[in-house]
Amino acid sequence: QEPSAAISWLGPLVKEDSGTLDVLPVTSLCEVLFASQRAMLEAALARGASVRLAIASAAAHGARSGGGDERLAAFLQNVMLPSSPSYRAGASHTLLLFFVRKMAAPRTHDRATASSCLSSLLLSTEQRARPAAFAAAPPPDGDGDGNGGGGGGGGGG
């Protein structure tokens, strides 16, 4: 029996009760997020969308859902950040291992869903971990003009 089928009751519980996030293992939370995103992907494919469009649609729907998937994704991001009160030692390894294994699945939809979930979790985590001062700073190229080098107009002779 597939893990997602064995814990099909867990998805609604996680989405309805935020207290379950603190007590469930990271692997179970990853499975809930993965199953939810895969269901949205398959629904979009059933409506005739291309795989690429279906992935984008599932990701957008998950972000708009306001409660379940968005709250779960934010929690999973926080368990990976040492500065977060929700931080769990080893959570990053567990999360990465879960999604990398799913990306090795024989089904294209599973691979696409895992890749989309992992990308969104890691990109958002990077943005949240980066201090605002560094996010707004221009890239270091020497003179700040964006041209990658020093000085002015260089002249003739």
Coordinates of N, CA, C and O in Angstrom, one line a residue:
Q1 N 0.8 -1.2 0.0 CA 0.0 0.0 0.0 C 0.9 1.2 0.0 O 1.9 1.3 0.7
E2 N 0.5 2.2 -0.8 CA 1.3 3.4 -0.9 C 1.1 4.3 0.3 O 0.0 4.3 0.9
P3 N 2.2 4.9 0.8 CA 2.1 5.7 2.0 C 1.0 6.8 2.0 O 0.3 7.0 3.0
S4 N 0.8 7.4 0.9 CA -0.2 8.5 0.8 C -1.6 7.9 0.9 O -2.5 8.5 1.5
A5 N -1.8 6.7 0.5 CA -3.1 6.0 0.6 C -3.3 5.6 2.1 O -4.5 5.6 2.6
A6 N -2.3 5.2 2.7 CA -2.4 4.7 4.1 C -2.7 5.8 5.1 O -3.3 5.6 6.1
I7 N -2.3 7.1 4.7 CA -2.6 8.2 5.7 C -3.5 9.2 5.0 O -3.4 10.4 5.3
S8 N -4.4 8.8 4.2 CA -5.3 9.7 3.5 C -6.2 10.5 4.5 O -6.6 11.6 4.2
W9 N -6.4 10.0 5.7 CA -7.1 10.8 6.7 C -6.3 11.9 7.3 O -6.9 12.8 8.0
L10 N -5.0 11.9 7.1 CA -4.1 12.8 7.8 C -4.2 14.2 7.2 O -4.1 15.2 7.9
G11 N -4.4 14.3 5.9 CA -4.5 15.6 5.2 C -5.5 16.5 5.8 O -5.2 17.7 6.2
P12 N -6.8 16.1 5.8 CA -7.8 17.0 6.4 C -7.5 17.4 7.9 O -7.7 18.5 8.3
L13 N -6.9 16.4 8.6 CA -6.6 16.7 10.0 C -5.5 17.8 10.1 O -5.7 18.7 10.9
V14 N -4.5 17.7 9.3 CA -3.4 18.7 9.4 C -3.9 20.1 8.9 O -3.6 21.1 9.5
K15 N -4.8 20.1 7.9 CA -5.3 21.4 7.4 C -6.3 22.0 8.4 O -6.4 23.2 8.4
E16 N -7.0 21.2 9.2 CA -8.0 21.8 10.1 C -7.4 22.1 11.5 O -7.9 23.1 12.1
D17 N -6.4 21.4 11.9 CA -5.9 21.6 13.3 C -4.4 21.9 13.2 O -3.6 21.0 13.0
S18 N -4.0 23.2 13.4 CA -2.6 23.6 13.3 C -1.8 23.0 14.4 O -0.6 22.9 14.3
G19 N -2.4 22.5 15.5 CA -1.6 21.9 16.6 C -1.0 20.6 16.2 O 0.0 20.1 16.8
T20 N -1.5 19.9 15.1 CA -0.9 18.7 14.7 C 0.4 18.9 14.0 O 1.2 17.9 14.0
L21 N 0.7 20.1 13.5 CA 2.0 20.3 12.9 C 3.1 20.1 13.8 O 4.2 19.6 13.4
D22 N 3.0 20.5 15.1 CA 4.1 20.4 16.0 C 4.4 19.0 16.5 O 5.5 18.7 16.9
V23 N 3.4 18.1 16.4 CA 3.6 16.8 16.9 C 3.9 15.7 15.9 O 4.4 14.6 16.2
L24 N 3.6 16.0 14.6 CA 3.8 15.0 13.6 C 5.2 15.0 13.0 O 5.8 16.0 13.0
P25 N 5.7 13.8 12.6 CA 7.1 13.8 12.0 C 7.1 14.6 10.7 O 6.1 14.7 10.0
V26 N 8.3 15.1 10.4 CA 8.5 15.9 9.2 C 8.1 15.0 7.9 O 7.5 15.5 7.0
T27 N 8.4 13.8 7.9 CA 8.1 12.9 6.8 C 6.6 12.9 6.6 O 6.1 12.9 5.4
S28 N 5.8 12.8 7.6 CA 4.3 12.7 7.5 C 3.8 14.0 6.9 O 2.9 14.1 6.1
L29 N 4.4 15.1 7.4 CA 4.0 16.5 6.9 C 4.3 16.6 5.4 O 3.5 17.2 4.6
C30 N 5.5 16.1 5.0 CA 5.9 16.2 3.6 C 4.9 15.4 2.8 O 4.6 15.8 1.7
E31 N 4.6 14.2 3.3 CA 3.6 13.3 2.6 C 2.3 14.0 2.3 O 1.7 13.9 1.3
V32 N 1.8 14.7 3.4 CA 0.5 15.5 3.2 C 0.6 16.6 2.2 O -0.2 16.7 1.3
L33 N 1.7 17.3 2.2 CA 1.9 18.4 1.2 C 2.0 17.8 -0.2 O 1.4 18.3 -1.1
F34 N 2.8 16.8 -0.3 CA 3.0 16.1 -1.6 C 1.7 15.6 -2.1 O 1.3 15.8 -3.3
A35 N 0.9 14.9 -1.3 CA -0.4 14.3 -1.7 C -1.4 15.4 -2.2 O -2.1 15.3 -3.2
S36 N -1.4 16.5 -1.4 CA -2.3 17.6 -1.8 C -1.9 18.2 -3.1 O -2.8 18.5 -4.0
Q37 N -0.6 18.5 -3.3 CA -0.2 19.1 -4.5 C -0.3 18.1 -5.7 O -0.7 18.6 -6.8
R38 N -0.1 16.8 -5.5 CA -0.3 15.9 -6.6 C -1.8 15.8 -7.0 O -2.1 15.7 -8.2
A39 N -2.7 15.9 -6.0 CA -4.1 15.8 -6.3 C -4.5 17.1 -7.2 O -5.3 16.9 -8.1
M40 N -4.0 18.2 -6.8 CA -4.3 19.4 -7.6 C -3.7 19.3 -9.0 O -4.3 19.7 -10.0
L41 N -2.5 18.8 -9.1 CA -1.8 18.6 -10.4 C -2.7 17.6 -11.3 O -2.9 17.9 -12.4
E42 N -3.1 16.5 -10.7 CA -3.9 15.6 -11.5 C -5.2 16.1 -11.9 O -5.8 15.8 -13.0
A43 N -5.8 17.0 -11.0 CA -7.1 17.6 -11.4 C -6.9 18.6 -12.6 O -7.7 18.6 -13.5
A44 N -5.8 19.3 -12.5 CA -5.5 20.2 -13.6 C -5.3 19.5 -14.9 O -5.7 19.9 -16.0
L45 N -4.5 18.3 -14.8 CA -4.3 17.5 -16.0 C -5.6 16.9 -16.6 O -5.8 16.8 -17.8
A46 N -6.5 16.6 -15.7 CA -7.8 16.0 -16.1 C -8.6 17.0 -16.8 O -9.4 16.7 -17.7
R47 N -8.4 18.3 -16.5 CA -9.1 19.4 -17.3 C -8.5 19.7 -18.6 O -8.9 20.6 -19.3
G48 N -7.3 19.0 -18.9 CA -6.7 19.2 -20.2 C -5.5 20.1 -20.2 O -5.0 20.4 -21.3
A49 N -5.0 20.5 -19.1 CA -3.8 21.4 -19.0 C -2.6 20.6 -19.3 O -2.5 19.4 -19.1
S50 N -1.6 21.2 -19.8 CA -0.3 20.6 -20.0 C 0.4 20.4 -18.7 O 0.0 21.0 -17.7
V51 N 1.4 19.5 -18.6 CA 2.0 19.2 -17.3 C 2.6 20.5 -16.7 O 2.4 20.8 -15.6
R52 N 3.3 21.3 -17.5 CA 3.9 22.5 -17.1 C 2.8 23.5 -16.5 O 3.0 24.1 -15.4
L53 N 1.7 23.7 -17.2 CA 0.6 24.5 -16.8 C 0.0 24.0 -15.5 O -0.4 24.7 -14.6
A54 N -0.2 22.6 -15.5 CA -0.8 22.0 -14.3 C 0.0 22.2 -13.1 O -0.5 22.4 -12.0
I55 N 1.3 22.1 -13.2 CA 2.2 22.3 -12.1 C 2.1 23.7 -11.5 O 1.9 24.0 -10.4
A56 N 2.1 24.7 -12.5 CA 2.0 26.1 -12.1 C 0.6 26.3 -11.4 O 0.5 27.1 -10.4
S57 N -0.4 25.7 -12.0 CA -1.8 25.9 -11.4 C -1.9 25.3 -10.0 O -2.5 25.9 -9.1
A58 N -1.3 24.1 -9.8 CA -1.3 23.5 -8.5 C -0.6 24.3 -7.5 O -1.0 24.5 -6.4
A59 N 0.6 24.8 -7.9 CA 1.4 25.6 -7.0 C 0.6 26.9 -6.6 O 0.6 27.3 -5.4
A60 N 0.0 27.5 -7.6 CA -0.7 28.8 -7.3 C -2.0 28.5 -6.5 O -2.2 29.3 -5.5
H61 N -2.7 27.4 -6.7 CA -3.8 27.1 -5.9 C -3.4 26.8 -4.5 O -4.1 27.2 -3.5
G62 N -2.3 26.1 -4.3 CA -1.8 25.8 -2.9 C -1.5 27.1 -2.2 O -1.7 27.2 -1.0
A63 N -0.9 28.1 -2.9 CA -0.5 29.3 -2.2 C -1.8 30.2 -1.9 O -1.8 30.9 -0.9
R64 N -2.8 30.1 -2.7 CA -4.0 30.8 -2.5 C -5.0 30.2 -1.5 O -5.9 30.8 -1.1
S65 N -4.8 28.9 -1.2 CA -5.7 28.2 -0.3 C -5.9 28.9 1.0 O -6.8 28.6 1.7
G66 N -4.9 29.7 1.4 CA -5.0 30.4 2.7 C -4.8 29.6 3.9 O -4.2 30.1 4.8
G67 N -5.2 28.4 4.0 CA -5.1 27.7 5.2 C -4.1 26.5 5.1 O -2.9 26.7 5.3
G68 N -4.7 25.4 4.7 CA -4.0 24.1 4.6 C -2.6 24.1 4.1 O -1.6 24.0 4.8
D69 N -2.5 24.1 2.8 CA -1.2 24.0 2.1 C -0.2 25.1 2.4 O 1.0 24.9 2.7
E70 N -0.7 26.3 2.5 CA 0.1 27.5 2.7 C 0.7 27.4 4.2 O 1.9 27.6 4.4
R71 N -0.1 27.1 5.1 CA 0.3 27.0 6.5 C 1.3 25.8 6.7 O 2.3 25.9 7.4
L72 N 1.0 24.7 6.0 CA 1.9 23.5 6.1 C 3.2 23.8 5.5 O 4.3 23.5 6.1
A73 N 3.2 24.5 4.3 CA 4.5 24.8 3.7 C 5.3 25.8 4.5 O 6.5 25.6 4.7
A74 N 4.6 26.8 5.1 CA 5.3 27.7 6.0 C 5.9 27.0 7.2 O 7.1 27.3 7.6
F75 N 5.2 26.0 7.8 CA 5.7 25.3 8.9 C 6.9 24.5 8.5 O 8.0 24.4 9.2
L76 N 6.9 23.8 7.3 CA 8.0 23.0 6.9 C 9.2 23.9 6.6 O 10.4 23.5 6.8
Q77 N 9.0 25.1 6.1 CA 10.1 26.0 5.9 C 10.7 26.4 7.3 O 12.0 26.4 7.4
N78 N 9.9 26.6 8.3 CA 10.4 27.0 9.6 C 11.2 25.9 10.3 O 12.1 26.2 11.0
V79 N 10.8 24.7 10.1 CA 11.5 23.6 10.8 C 12.9 23.5 10.3 O 13.8 22.9 10.9
M80 N 13.2 24.0 9.1 CA 14.5 24.0 8.5 C 15.4 25.1 8.9 O 16.6 25.1 8.8
L81 N 14.8 26.2 9.5 CA 15.6 27.4 9.8 C 16.0 27.4 11.3 O 15.2 27.4 12.2
P82 N 17.3 27.4 11.5 CA 17.8 27.3 12.9 C 17.3 28.5 13.7 O 17.2 28.4 15.0
S83 N 17.0 29.6 13.1 CA 16.6 30.8 13.8 C 15.1 30.8 14.2 O 14.6 31.6 14.9
S84 N 14.4 29.8 13.7 CA 12.9 29.7 13.9 C 12.6 28.9 15.2 O 13.3 28.0 15.6
P85 N 11.6 29.3 16.0 CA 11.2 28.6 17.2 C 10.7 27.2 16.8 O 10.7 26.3 17.7
S86 N 10.3 26.9 15.6 CA 9.8 25.6 15.2 C 10.9 24.7 14.7 O 10.7 23.6 14.3
Y87 N 12.2 25.2 14.7 CA 13.3 24.4 14.2 C 13.4 23.1 14.8 O 13.2 22.9 16.0
R88 N 13.7 22.1 13.9 CA 13.9 20.7 14.3 C 15.2 20.2 13.7 O 15.4 20.3 12.5
A89 N 16.1 19.8 14.6 CA 17.4 19.3 14.1 C 17.2 18.1 13.2 O 16.4 17.2 13.5
G90 N 17.8 18.1 12.1 CA 17.7 17.0 11.1 C 16.5 17.2 10.1 O 16.3 16.3 9.2
A91 N 15.7 18.2 10.3 CA 14.5 18.3 9.5 C 14.8 18.6 8.0 O 14.2 18.1 7.1
S92 N 15.9 19.4 7.8 CA 16.3 19.7 6.4 C 16.7 18.4 5.7 O 16.3 18.2 4.6
H93 N 17.4 17.6 6.4 CA 17.9 16.3 5.8 C 16.7 15.4 5.5 O 16.5 14.9 4.4
T94 N 15.7 15.3 6.4 CA 14.5 14.5 6.2 C 13.7 15.0 5.1 O 13.2 14.2 4.2
L95 N 13.5 16.3 5.0 CA 12.7 16.9 4.0 C 13.3 16.7 2.6 O 12.7 16.3 1.6
L96 N 14.6 17.0 2.5 CA 15.3 16.8 1.2 C 15.3 15.4 0.8 O 15.0 15.1 -0.4
L97 N 15.5 14.5 1.7 CA 15.5 13.0 1.4 C 14.1 12.6 0.9 O 14.0 11.9 -0.1
F98 N 13.1 13.1 1.5 CA 11.7 12.7 1.1 C 11.5 13.1 -0.3 O 11.0 12.3 -1.2
F99 N 11.7 14.4 -0.6 CA 11.4 14.9 -2.0 C 12.4 14.4 -3.0 O 12.0 14.2 -4.2
V100 N 13.6 14.2 -2.7 CA 14.6 13.6 -3.7 C 14.1 12.2 -4.1 O 14.2 11.8 -5.2
R101 N 13.7 11.4 -3.1 CA 13.2 10.1 -3.4 C 12.0 10.1 -4.3 O 11.8 9.3 -5.2
K102 N 11.1 11.1 -4.0 CA 9.9 11.2 -4.8 C 10.3 11.6 -6.3 O 9.6 11.3 -7.2
M103 N 11.4 12.4 -6.4 CA 11.8 12.8 -7.7 C 12.4 11.7 -8.5 O 12.6 11.8 -9.7
A104 N 12.7 10.6 -7.8 CA 13.2 9.4 -8.5 C 12.1 8.4 -8.8 O 12.4 7.3 -9.3
A105 N 10.9 8.8 -8.6 CA 9.7 7.9 -8.8 C 9.5 7.6 -10.3 O 9.9 8.4 -11.1
P106 N 8.9 6.5 -10.6 CA 8.7 6.1 -12.0 C 7.6 7.0 -12.7 O 7.6 7.2 -13.9
R107 N 6.7 7.6 -11.9 CA 5.6 8.4 -12.5 C 6.0 9.8 -12.7 O 6.5 10.4 -11.8
T108 N 5.8 10.3 -13.9 CA 6.1 11.7 -14.2 C 5.4 12.7 -13.3 O 6.0 13.7 -12.9
H109 N 4.2 12.4 -13.0 CA 3.4 13.3 -12.1 C 4.0 13.4 -10.7 O 4.1 14.5 -10.1
D110 N 4.5 12.3 -10.2 CA 5.1 12.3 -8.9 C 6.4 13.1 -8.9 O 6.7 13.9 -8.0
R111 N 7.2 12.9 -10.0 CA 8.5 13.6 -10.1 C 8.2 15.1 -10.2 O 8.9 15.9 -9.6
A112 N 7.3 15.5 -11.0 CA 7.0 16.9 -11.2 C 6.4 17.5 -9.9 O 6.8 18.7 -9.6
T113 N 5.6 16.8 -9.2 CA 5.0 17.3 -8.0 C 6.1 17.5 -6.9 O 6.2 18.5 -6.3
A114 N 7.0 16.5 -6.8 CA 8.1 16.6 -5.8 C 9.0 17.7 -6.1 O 9.4 18.5 -5.2
S115 N 9.3 17.9 -7.4 CA 10.2 19.0 -7.8 C 9.6 20.4 -7.5 O 10.2 21.3 -7.0
S116 N 8.3 20.5 -7.8 CA 7.6 21.7 -7.5 C 7.5 22.0 -6.0 O 7.8 23.2 -5.6
C117 N 7.2 21.0 -5.2 CA 7.1 21.2 -3.8 C 8.5 21.6 -3.2 O 8.6 22.6 -2.5
L118 N 9.5 20.9 -3.6 CA 10.8 21.2 -3.0 C 11.3 22.5 -3.5 O 11.9 23.3 -2.7
S119 N 11.1 22.9 -4.7 CA 11.6 24.2 -5.2 C 10.9 25.3 -4.4 O 11.5 26.3 -4.0
S120 N 9.6 25.2 -4.2 CA 8.9 26.3 -3.5 C 9.3 26.4 -2.1 O 9.4 27.4 -1.5
L121 N 9.5 25.2 -1.4 CA 9.9 25.2 -0.1 C 11.3 25.8 0.1 O 11.6 26.7 1.0
L122 N 12.3 25.4 -0.8 CA 13.6 25.9 -0.7 C 13.8 27.4 -1.1 O 14.5 28.2 -0.4
L123 N 13.1 27.8 -2.1 CA 13.2 29.2 -2.5 C 12.6 30.1 -1.5 O 13.2 31.1 -1.2
S124 N 11.5 29.8 -0.9 CA 10.9 30.6 0.1 C 11.7 30.6 1.4 O 11.8 31.6 2.0
T125 N 12.3 29.5 1.7 CA 13.2 29.4 2.9 C 14.4 30.3 2.7 O 14.8 31.1 3.6
E126 N 15.0 30.3 1.5 CA 16.1 31.2 1.2 C 15.8 32.6 1.4 O 16.5 33.4 2.0
Q127 N 14.6 33.0 0.9 CA 14.2 34.4 0.9 C 13.9 34.8 2.4 O 14.2 35.9 2.8
R128 N 13.4 33.9 3.2 CA 13.0 34.2 4.6 C 14.3 34.3 5.4 O 14.4 35.0 6.4
A129 N 15.3 33.5 5.1 CA 16.5 33.4 5.9 C 17.4 34.6 5.6 O 18.3 35.0 6.4
R130 N 17.3 35.2 4.4 CA 18.2 36.3 4.0 C 17.8 37.6 4.7 O 16.7 38.0 4.6
P131 N 18.7 38.2 5.4 CA 18.4 39.5 6.0 C 18.0 40.5 5.0 O 18.5 40.5 3.9
A132 N 17.1 41.4 5.3 CA 16.6 42.4 4.4 C 17.7 43.3 3.9 O 17.6 43.7 2.7
A133 N 18.7 43.6 4.7 CA 19.7 44.5 4.2 C 20.5 43.9 3.1 O 20.9 44.6 2.1
F134 N 20.7 42.6 3.1 CA 21.4 41.9 2.0 C 20.5 41.8 0.8 O 21.0 41.8 -0.3
A135 N 19.3 41.6 1.0 CA 18.4 41.4 -0.2 C 18.3 42.7 -1.0 O 18.1 42.7 -2.2
A136 N 18.4 43.9 -0.3 CA 18.3 45.1 -1.1 C 19.6 45.7 -1.6 O 19.6 46.6 -2.4
A137 N 20.7 45.1 -1.1 CA 22.0 45.6 -1.5 C 22.3 45.2 -3.0 O 21.9 44.2 -3.5
P138 N 23.0 46.2 -3.7 CA 23.3 45.8 -5.1 C 24.5 44.8 -5.1 O 25.2 44.7 -4.1
P139 N 24.6 44.1 -6.2 CA 25.6 43.0 -6.3 C 27.0 43.7 -6.2 O 27.2 44.8 -6.8
P140 N 28.0 43.1 -5.6 CA 29.3 43.7 -5.5 C 30.1 43.6 -6.8 O 30.5 42.5 -7.1
D141 N 30.2 44.7 -7.5 CA 30.9 44.6 -8.8 C 32.0 45.7 -8.8 O 32.7 45.9 -9.8
G142 N 32.3 46.3 -7.7 CA 33.4 47.2 -7.6 C 33.0 48.7 -7.5 O 33.3 49.3 -6.5
D143 N 32.1 49.1 -8.4 CA 31.8 50.6 -8.3 C 30.3 50.8 -8.2 O 29.9 52.0 -8.2
G144 N 29.5 49.8 -8.2 CA 28.1 49.9 -8.0 C 27.3 50.3 -9.2 O 26.1 50.6 -9.1
D145 N 27.9 50.5 -10.4 CA 27.1 50.9 -11.5 C 26.6 49.7 -12.3 O 25.9 49.9 -13.3
G146 N 26.9 48.5 -11.9 CA 26.3 47.3 -12.5 C 27.1 46.9 -13.8 O 26.7 46.0 -14.4
N147 N 28.2 47.5 -14.1 CA 28.9 47.2 -15.3 C 30.1 46.3 -15.0 O 30.8 46.0 -15.9
G148 N 30.2 45.8 -13.8 CA 31.2 44.8 -13.5 C 32.7 45.3 -13.5 O 33.6 44.6 -13.5
G149 N 32.9 46.6 -13.4 CA 34.3 47.0 -13.3 C 34.4 48.3 -12.7 O 33.5 49.0 -12.2
G150 N 35.6 48.8 -12.7 CA 35.9 50.0 -12.0 C 35.7 51.2 -13.0 O 35.5 51.0 -14.1
G151 N 35.8 52.3 -12.4 CA 36.0 53.6 -13.1 C 35.2 54.0 -14.2 O 34.3 53.4 -14.7
G152 N 35.6 55.1 -14.7 CA 34.9 55.9 -15.6 C 35.1 55.6 -17.1 O 35.3 54.5 -17.5
G153 N 35.1 56.6 -17.8 CA 35.0 56.6 -19.2 C 36.2 56.1 -20.0 O 36.0 55.8 -21.2
G154 N 37.2 55.9 -19.5 CA 38.4 55.4 -20.2 C 38.8 56.3 -21.4 O 38.1 56.6 -22.2
G155 N 39.6 56.7 -21.7 CA 39.8 57.7 -22.7 C 40.7 57.4 -23.8 O 41.3 56.4 -23.9
G156 N 40.8 58.2 -24.7 CA 41.7 58.1 -25.8 C 43.0 58.8 -25.6 O 43.3 59.3 -24.6
G157 N 43.8 58.9 -26.5 CA 45.0 59.4 -26.3 C 45.7 60.5 -26.8 O 46.6 61.0 -26.7

